[in-house]
PDB file of N, CA and C in Angstrom:
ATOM      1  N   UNK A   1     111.305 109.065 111.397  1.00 54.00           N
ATOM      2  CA  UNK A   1     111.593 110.049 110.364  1.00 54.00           C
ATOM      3  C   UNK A   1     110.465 111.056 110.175  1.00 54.00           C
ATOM      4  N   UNK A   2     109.159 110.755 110.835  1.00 87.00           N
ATOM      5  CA  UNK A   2     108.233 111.387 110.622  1.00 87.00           C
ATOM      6  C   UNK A   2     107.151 111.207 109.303  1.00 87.00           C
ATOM      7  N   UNK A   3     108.504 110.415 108.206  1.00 95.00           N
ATOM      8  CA  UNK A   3     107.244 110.055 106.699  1.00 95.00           C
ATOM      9  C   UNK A   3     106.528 109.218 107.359  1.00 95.00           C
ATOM     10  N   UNK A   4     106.640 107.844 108.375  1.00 95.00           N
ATOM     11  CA  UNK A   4     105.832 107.071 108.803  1.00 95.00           C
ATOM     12  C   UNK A   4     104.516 107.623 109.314  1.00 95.00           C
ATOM     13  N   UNK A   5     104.707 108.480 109.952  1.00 95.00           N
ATOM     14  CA  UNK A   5     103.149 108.784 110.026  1.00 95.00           C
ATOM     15  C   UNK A   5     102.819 109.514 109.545  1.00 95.00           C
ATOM     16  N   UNK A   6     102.961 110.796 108.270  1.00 96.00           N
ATOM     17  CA  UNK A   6     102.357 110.792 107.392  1.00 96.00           C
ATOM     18  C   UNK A   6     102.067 109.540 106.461  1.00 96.00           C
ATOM     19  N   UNK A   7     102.816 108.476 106.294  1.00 96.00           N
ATOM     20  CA  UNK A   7     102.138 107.659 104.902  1.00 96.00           C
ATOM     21  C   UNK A   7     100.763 106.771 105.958  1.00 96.00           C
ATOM     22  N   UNK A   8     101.153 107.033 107.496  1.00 94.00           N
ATOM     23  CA  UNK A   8     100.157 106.021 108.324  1.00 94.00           C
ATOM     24  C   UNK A   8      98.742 106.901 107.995  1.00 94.00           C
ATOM     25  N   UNK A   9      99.239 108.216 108.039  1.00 94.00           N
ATOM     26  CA  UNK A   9      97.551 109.003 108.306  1.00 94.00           C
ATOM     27  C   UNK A   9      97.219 109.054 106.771  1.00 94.00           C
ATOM     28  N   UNK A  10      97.817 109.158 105.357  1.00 95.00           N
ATOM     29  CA  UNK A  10      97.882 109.107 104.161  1.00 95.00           C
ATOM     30  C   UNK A  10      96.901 107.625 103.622  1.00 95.00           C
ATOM     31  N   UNK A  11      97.522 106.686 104.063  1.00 94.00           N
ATOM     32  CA  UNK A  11      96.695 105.460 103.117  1.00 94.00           C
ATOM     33  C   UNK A  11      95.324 105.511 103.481  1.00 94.00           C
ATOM     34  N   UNK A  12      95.088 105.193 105.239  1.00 93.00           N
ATOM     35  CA  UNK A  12      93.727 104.609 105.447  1.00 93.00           C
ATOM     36  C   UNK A  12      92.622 105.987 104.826  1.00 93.00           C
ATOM     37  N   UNK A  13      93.286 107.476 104.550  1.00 95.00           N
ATOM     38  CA  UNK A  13      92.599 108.288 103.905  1.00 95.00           C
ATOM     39  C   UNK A  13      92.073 108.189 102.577  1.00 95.00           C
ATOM     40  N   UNK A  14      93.038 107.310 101.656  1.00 95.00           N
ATOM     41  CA  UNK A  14      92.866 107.485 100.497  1.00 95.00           C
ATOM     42  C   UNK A  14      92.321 106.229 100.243  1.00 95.00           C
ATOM     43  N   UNK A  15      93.019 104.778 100.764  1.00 89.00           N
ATOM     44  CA  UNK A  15      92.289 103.310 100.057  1.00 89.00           C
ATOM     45  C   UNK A  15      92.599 102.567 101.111  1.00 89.00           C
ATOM     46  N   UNK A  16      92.024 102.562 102.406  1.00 82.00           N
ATOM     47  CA  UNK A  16      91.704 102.244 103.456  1.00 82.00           C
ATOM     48  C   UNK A  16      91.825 100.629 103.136  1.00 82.00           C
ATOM     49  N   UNK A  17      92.507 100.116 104.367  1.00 77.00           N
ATOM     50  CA  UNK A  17      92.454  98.681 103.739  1.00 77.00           C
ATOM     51  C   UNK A  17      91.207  98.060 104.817  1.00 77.00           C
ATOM     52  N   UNK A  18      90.634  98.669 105.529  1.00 83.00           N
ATOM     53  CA  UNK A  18      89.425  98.390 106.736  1.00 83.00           C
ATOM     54  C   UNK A  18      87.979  98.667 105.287  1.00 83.00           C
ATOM     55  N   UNK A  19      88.249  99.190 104.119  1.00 84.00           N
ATOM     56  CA  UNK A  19      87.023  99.091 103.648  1.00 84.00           C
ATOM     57  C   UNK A  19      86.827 100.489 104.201  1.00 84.00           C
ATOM     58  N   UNK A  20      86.818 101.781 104.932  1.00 87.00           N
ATOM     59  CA  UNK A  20      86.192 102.845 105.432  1.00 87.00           C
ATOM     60  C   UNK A  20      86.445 104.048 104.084  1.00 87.00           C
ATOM     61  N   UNK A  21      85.328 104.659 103.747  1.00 93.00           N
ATOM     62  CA  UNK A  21      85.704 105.647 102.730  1.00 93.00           C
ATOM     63  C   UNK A  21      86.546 106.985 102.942  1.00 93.00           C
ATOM     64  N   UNK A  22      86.919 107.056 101.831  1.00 93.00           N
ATOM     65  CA  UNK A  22      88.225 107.752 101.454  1.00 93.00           C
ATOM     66  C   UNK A  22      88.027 109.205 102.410  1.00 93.00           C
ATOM     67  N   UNK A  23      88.756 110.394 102.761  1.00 95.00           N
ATOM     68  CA  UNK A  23      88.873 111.109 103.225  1.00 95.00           C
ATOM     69  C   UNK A  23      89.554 112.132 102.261  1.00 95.00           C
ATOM     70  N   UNK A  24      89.599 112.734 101.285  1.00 94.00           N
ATOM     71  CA  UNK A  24      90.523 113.309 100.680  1.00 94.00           C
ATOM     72  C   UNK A  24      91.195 114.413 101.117  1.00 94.00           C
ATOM     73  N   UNK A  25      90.417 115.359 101.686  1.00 96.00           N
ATOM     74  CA  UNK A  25      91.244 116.733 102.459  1.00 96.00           C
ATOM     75  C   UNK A  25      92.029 116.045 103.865  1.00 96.00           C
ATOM     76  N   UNK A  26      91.452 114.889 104.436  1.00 96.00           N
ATOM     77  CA  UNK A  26      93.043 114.308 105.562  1.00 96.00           C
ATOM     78  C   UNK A  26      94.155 113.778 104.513  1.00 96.00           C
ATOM     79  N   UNK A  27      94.141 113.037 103.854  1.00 95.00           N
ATOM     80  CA  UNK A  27      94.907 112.799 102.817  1.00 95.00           C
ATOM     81  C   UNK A  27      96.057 114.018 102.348  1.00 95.00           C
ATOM     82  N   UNK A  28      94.984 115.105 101.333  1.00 96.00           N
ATOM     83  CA  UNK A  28      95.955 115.993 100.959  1.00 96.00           C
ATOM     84  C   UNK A  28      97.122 116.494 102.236  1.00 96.00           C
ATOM     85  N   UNK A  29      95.670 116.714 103.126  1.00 96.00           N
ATOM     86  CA  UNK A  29      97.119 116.919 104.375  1.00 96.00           C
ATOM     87  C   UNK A  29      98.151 116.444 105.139  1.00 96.00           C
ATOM     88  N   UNK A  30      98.082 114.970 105.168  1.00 96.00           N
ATOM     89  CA  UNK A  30      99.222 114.187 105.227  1.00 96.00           C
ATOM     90  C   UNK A  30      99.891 114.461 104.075  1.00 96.00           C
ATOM     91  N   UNK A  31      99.844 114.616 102.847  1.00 94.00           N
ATOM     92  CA  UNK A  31     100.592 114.312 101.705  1.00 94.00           C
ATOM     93  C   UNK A  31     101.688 115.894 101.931  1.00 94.00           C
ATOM     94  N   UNK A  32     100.832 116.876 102.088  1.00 94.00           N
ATOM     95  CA  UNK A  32     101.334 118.459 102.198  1.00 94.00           C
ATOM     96  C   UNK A  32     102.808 118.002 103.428  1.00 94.00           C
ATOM     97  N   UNK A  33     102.229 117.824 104.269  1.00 95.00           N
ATOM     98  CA  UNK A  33     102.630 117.915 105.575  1.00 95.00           C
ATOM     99  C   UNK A  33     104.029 116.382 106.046  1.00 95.00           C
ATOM    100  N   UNK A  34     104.022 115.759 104.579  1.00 95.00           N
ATOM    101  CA  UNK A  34     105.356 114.808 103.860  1.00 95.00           C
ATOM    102  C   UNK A  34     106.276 115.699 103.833  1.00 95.00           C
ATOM    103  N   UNK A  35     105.750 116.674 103.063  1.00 94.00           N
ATOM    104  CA  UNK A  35     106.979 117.572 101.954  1.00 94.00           C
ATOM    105  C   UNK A  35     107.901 117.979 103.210  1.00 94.00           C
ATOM    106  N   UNK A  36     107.904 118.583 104.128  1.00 94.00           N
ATOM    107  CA  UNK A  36     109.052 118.898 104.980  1.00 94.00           C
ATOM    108  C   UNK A  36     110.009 118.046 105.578  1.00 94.00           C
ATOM    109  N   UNK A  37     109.381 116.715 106.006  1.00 95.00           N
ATOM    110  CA  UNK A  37     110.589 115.589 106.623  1.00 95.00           C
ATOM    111  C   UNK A  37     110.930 114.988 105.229  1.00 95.00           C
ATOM    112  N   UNK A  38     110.220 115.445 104.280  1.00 96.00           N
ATOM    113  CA  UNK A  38     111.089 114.572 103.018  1.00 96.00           C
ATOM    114  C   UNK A  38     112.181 115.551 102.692  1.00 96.00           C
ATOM    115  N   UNK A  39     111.809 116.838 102.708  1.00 95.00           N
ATOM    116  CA  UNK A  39     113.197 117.182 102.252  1.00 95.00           C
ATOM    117  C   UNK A  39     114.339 117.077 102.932  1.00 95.00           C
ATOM    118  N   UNK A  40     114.323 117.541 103.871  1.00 94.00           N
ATOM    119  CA  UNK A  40     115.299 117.135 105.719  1.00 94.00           C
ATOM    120  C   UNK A  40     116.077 115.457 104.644  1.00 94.00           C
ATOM    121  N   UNK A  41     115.436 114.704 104.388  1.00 95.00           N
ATOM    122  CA  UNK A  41     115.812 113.403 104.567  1.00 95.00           C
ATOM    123  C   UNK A  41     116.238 113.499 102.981  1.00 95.00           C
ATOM    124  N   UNK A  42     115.970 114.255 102.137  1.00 96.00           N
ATOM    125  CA  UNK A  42     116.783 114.394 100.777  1.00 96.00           C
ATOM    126  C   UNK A  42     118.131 115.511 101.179  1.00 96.00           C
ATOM    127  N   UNK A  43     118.325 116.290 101.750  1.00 95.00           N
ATOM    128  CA  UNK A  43     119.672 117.055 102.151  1.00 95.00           C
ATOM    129  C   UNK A  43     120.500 116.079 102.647  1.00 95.00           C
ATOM    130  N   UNK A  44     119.792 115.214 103.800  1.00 94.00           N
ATOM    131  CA  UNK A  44     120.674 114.319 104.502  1.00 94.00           C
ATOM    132  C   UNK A  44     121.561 113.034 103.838  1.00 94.00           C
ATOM    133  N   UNK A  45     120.580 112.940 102.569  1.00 96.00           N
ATOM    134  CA  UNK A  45     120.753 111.715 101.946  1.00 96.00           C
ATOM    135  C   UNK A  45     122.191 112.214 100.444  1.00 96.00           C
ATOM    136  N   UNK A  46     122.257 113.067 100.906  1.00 96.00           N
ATOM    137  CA  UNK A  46     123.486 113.944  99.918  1.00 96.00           C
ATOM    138  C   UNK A  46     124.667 113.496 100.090  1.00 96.00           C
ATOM    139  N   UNK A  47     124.915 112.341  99.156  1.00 94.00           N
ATOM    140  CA  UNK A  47     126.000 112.048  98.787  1.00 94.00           C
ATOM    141  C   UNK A  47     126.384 111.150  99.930  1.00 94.00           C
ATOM    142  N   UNK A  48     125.561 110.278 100.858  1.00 95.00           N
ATOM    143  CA  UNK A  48     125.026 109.169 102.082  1.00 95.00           C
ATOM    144  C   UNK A  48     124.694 107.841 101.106  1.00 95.00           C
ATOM    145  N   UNK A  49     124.821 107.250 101.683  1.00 96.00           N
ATOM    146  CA  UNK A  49     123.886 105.691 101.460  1.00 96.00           C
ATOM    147  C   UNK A  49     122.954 104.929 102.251  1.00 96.00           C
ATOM    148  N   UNK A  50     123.401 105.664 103.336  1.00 97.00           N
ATOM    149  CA  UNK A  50     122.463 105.646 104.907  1.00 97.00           C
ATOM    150  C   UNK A  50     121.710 106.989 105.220  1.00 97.00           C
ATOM    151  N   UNK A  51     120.762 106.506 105.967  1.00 96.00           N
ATOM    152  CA  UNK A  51     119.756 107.892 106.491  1.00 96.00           C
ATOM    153  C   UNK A  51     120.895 108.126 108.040  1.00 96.00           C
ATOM    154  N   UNK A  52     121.457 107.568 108.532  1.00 93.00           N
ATOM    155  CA  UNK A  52     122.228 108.093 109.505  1.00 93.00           C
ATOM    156  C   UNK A  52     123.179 107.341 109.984  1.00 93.00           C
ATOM    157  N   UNK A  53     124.740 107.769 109.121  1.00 89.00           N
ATOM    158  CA  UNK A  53     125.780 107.423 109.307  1.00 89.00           C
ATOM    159  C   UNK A  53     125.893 106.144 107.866  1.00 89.00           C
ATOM    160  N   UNK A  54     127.011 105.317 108.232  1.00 92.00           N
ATOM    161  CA  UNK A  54     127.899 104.900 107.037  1.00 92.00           C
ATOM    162  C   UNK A  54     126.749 103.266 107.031  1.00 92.00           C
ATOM    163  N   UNK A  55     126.598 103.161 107.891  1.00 95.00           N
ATOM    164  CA  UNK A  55     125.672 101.419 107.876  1.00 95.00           C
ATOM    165  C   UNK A  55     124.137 101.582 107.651  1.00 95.00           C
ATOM    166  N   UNK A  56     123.384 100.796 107.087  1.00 95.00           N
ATOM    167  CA  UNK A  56     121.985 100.813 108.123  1.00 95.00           C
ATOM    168  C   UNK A  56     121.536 101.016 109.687  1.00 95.00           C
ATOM    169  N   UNK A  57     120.456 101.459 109.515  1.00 95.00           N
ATOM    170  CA  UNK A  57     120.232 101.958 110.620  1.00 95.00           C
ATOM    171  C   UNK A  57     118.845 101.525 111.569  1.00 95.00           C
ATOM    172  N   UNK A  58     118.275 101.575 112.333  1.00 94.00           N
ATOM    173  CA  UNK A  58     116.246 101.213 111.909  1.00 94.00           C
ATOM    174  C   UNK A  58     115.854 102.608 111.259  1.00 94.00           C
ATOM    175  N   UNK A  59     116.397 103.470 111.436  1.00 95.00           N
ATOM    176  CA  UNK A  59     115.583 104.804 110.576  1.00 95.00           C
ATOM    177  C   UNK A  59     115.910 104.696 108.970  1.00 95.00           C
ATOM    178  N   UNK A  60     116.800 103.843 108.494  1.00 96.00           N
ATOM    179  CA  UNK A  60     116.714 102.957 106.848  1.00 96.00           C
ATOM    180  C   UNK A  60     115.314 102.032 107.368  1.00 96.00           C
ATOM    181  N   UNK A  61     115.733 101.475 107.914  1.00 95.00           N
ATOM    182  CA  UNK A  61     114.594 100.360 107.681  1.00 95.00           C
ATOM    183  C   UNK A  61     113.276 100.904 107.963  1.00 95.00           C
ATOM    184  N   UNK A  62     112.706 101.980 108.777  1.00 95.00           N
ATOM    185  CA  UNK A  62     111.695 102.825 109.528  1.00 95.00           C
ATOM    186  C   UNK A  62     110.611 103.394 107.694  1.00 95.00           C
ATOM    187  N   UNK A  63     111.892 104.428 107.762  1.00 96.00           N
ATOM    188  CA  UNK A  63     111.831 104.922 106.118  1.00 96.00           C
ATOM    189  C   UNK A  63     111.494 104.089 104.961  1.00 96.00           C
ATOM    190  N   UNK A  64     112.067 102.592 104.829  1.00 96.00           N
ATOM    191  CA  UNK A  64     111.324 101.958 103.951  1.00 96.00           C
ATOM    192  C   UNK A  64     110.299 101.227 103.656  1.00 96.00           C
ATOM    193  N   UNK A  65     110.042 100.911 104.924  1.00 95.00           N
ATOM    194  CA  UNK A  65     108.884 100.253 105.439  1.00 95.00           C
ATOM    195  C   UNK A  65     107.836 101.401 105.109  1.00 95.00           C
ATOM    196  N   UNK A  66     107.941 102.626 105.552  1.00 96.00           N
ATOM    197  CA  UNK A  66     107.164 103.619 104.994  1.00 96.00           C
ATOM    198  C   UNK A  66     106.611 103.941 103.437  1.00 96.00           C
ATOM    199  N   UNK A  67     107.925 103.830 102.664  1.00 96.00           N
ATOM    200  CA  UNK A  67     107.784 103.619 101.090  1.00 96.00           C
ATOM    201  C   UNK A  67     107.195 102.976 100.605  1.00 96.00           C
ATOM    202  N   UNK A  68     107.041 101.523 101.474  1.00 95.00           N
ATOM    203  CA  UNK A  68     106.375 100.068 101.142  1.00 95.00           C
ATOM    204  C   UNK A  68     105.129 100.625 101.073  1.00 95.00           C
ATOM    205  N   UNK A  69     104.956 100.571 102.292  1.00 94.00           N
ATOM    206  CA  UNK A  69     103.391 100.394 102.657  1.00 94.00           C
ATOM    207  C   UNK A  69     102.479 101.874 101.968  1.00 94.00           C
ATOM    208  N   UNK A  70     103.163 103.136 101.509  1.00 94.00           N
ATOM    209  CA  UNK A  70     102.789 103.894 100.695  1.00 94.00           C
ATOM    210  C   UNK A  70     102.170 103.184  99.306  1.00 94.00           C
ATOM    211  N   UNK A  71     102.788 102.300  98.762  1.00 94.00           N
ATOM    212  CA  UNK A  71     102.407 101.724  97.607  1.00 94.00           C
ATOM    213  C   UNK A  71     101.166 101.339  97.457  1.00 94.00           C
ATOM    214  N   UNK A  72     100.807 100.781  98.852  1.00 91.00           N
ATOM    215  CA  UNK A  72      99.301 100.061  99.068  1.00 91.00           C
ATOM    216  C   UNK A  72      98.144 101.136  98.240  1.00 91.00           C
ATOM    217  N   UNK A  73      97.935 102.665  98.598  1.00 92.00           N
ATOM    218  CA  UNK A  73      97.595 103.648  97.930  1.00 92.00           C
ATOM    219  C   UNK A  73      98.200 104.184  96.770  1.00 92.00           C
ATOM    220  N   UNK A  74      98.776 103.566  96.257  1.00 93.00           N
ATOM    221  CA  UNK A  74      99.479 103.905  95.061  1.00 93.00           C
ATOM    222  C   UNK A  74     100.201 105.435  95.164  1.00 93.00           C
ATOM    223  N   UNK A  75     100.719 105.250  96.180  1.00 94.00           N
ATOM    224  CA  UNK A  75     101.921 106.491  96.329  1.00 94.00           C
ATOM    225  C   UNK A  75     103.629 106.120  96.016  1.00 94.00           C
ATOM    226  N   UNK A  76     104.033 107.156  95.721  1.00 94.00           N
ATOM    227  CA  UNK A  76     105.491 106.923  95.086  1.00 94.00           C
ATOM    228  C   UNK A  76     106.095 107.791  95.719  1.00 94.00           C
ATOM    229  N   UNK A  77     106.438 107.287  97.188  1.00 94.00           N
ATOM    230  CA  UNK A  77     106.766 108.784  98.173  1.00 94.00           C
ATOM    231  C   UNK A  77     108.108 109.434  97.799  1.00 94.00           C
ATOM    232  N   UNK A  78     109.571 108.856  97.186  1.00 91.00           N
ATOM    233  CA  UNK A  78     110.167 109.458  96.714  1.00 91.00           C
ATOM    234  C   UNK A  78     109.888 110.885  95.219  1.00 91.00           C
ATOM    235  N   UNK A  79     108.321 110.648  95.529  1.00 90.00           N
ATOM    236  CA  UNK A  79     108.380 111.494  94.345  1.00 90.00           C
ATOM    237  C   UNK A  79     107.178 112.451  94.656  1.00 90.00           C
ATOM    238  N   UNK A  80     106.726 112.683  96.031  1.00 89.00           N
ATOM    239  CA  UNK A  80     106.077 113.406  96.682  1.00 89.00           C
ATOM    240  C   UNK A  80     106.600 115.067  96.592  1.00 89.00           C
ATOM    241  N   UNK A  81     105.650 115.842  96.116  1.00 75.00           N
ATOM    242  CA  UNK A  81     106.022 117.302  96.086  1.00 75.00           C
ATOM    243  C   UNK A  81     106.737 117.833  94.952  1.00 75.00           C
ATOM    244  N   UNK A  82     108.041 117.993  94.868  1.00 80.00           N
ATOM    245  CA  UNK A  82     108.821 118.154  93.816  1.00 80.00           C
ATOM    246  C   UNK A  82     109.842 117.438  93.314  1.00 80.00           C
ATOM    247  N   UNK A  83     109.964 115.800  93.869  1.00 82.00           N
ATOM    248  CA  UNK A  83     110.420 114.855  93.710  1.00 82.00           C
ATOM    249  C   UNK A  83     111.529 114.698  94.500  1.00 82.00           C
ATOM    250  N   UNK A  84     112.437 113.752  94.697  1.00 94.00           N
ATOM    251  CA  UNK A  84     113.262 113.915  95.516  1.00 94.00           C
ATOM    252  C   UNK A  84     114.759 112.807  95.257  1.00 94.00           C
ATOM    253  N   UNK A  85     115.901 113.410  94.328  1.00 95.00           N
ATOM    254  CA  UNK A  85     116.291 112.058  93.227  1.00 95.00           C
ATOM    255  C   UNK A  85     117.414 111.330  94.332  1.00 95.00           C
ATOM    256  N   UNK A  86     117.579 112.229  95.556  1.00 96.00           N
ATOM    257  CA  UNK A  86     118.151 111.278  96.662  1.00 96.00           C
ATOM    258  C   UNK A  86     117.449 110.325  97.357  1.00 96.00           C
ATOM    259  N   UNK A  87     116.683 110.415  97.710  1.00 96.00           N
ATOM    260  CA  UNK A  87     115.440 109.853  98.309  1.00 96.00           C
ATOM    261  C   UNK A  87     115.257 108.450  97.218  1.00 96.00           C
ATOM    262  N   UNK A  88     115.119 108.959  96.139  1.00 95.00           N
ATOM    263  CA  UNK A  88     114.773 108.106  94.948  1.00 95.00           C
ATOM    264  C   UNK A  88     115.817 106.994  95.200  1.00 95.00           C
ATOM    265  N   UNK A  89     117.780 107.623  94.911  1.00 96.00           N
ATOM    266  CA  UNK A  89     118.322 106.254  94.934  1.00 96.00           C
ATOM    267  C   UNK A  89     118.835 105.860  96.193  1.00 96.00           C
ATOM    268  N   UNK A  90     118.454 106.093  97.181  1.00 97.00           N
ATOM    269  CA  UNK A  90     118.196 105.678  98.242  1.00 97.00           C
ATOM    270  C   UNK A  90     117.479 104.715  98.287  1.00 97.00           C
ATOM    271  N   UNK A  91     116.155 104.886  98.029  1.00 96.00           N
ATOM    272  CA  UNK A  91     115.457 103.719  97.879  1.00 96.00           C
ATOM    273  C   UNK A  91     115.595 102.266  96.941  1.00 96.00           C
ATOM    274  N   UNK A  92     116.051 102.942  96.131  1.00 95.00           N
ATOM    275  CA  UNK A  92     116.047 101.665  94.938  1.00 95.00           C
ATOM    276  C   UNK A  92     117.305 100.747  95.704  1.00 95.00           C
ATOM    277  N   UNK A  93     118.438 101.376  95.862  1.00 96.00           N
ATOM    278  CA  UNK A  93     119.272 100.930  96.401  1.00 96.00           C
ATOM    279  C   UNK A  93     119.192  99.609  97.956  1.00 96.00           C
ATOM    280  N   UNK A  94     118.654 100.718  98.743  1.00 96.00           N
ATOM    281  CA  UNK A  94     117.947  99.776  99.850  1.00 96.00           C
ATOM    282  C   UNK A  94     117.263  98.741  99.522  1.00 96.00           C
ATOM    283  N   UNK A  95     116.343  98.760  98.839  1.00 94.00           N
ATOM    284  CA  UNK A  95     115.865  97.944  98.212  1.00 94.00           C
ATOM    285  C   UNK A  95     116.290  97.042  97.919  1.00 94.00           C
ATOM    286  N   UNK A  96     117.334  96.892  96.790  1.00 94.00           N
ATOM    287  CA  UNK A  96     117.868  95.825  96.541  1.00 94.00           C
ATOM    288  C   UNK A  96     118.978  94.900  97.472  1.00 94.00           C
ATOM    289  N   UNK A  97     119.197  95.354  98.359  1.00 90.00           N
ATOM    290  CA  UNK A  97     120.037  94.948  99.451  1.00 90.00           C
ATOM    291  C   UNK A  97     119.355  93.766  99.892  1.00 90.00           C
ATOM    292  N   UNK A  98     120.295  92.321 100.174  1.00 86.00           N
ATOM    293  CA  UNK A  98     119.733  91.300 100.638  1.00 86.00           C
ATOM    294  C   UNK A  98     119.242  91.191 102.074  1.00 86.00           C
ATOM    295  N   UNK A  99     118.027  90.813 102.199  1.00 78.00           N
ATOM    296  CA  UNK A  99     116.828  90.591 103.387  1.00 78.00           C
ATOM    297  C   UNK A  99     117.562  89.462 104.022  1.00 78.00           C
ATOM    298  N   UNK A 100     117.545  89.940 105.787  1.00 71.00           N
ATOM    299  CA  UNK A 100     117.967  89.164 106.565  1.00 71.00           C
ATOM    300  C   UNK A 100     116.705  88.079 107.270  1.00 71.00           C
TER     301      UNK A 100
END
């Protein structure tokens, strides 16, 4: 989806789990450089329950795994830029879906 590696180049910038200090201008720029595949993936998510097509997909699972591991830095990627309220119940939704 492309958020994966922004939230990959995003955390170890901001609260590195190796212990290495923060980076803030790589950071902002992963965070900037979110805003375009997030929106792509809030149009897509219009009136969807899937990121592509009627089932899960790995690009659901790709995407949330991304959300996850955003948290580690205390990011709330559905709410990156100007927020995003598809994205949002997208997630919550996925979320609650039972783990195989």
């Amino acid at each position: 989806t492309g958020v994966l590696n922004k939230v990959a180049q995003y955390v170890p910038s901001t609260k590195s789990p190796l212990g290495k200090p923060p980076k803030p201008e790589a950071a902002r720029d992963a965070l900037d450089e979110m805003v375009l595949p997030l929106s792509v993936l809030e149009r897509e998510l219009e009136g969807r329950a899937f990121v592509a097509g009627d089932r899960p997909t790995i690009a659901d699972c790709t995407l949330f795994a991304a959300c996850e591991f955003a948290k580690f830095a205390e990011l709330d990627v559905p709410a990156v830029g100007p927020g995003f309220p598809n994205l949002r119940r997208w997630h919550d939704e996925f979320g609650k879906r039972p783990r195989v």
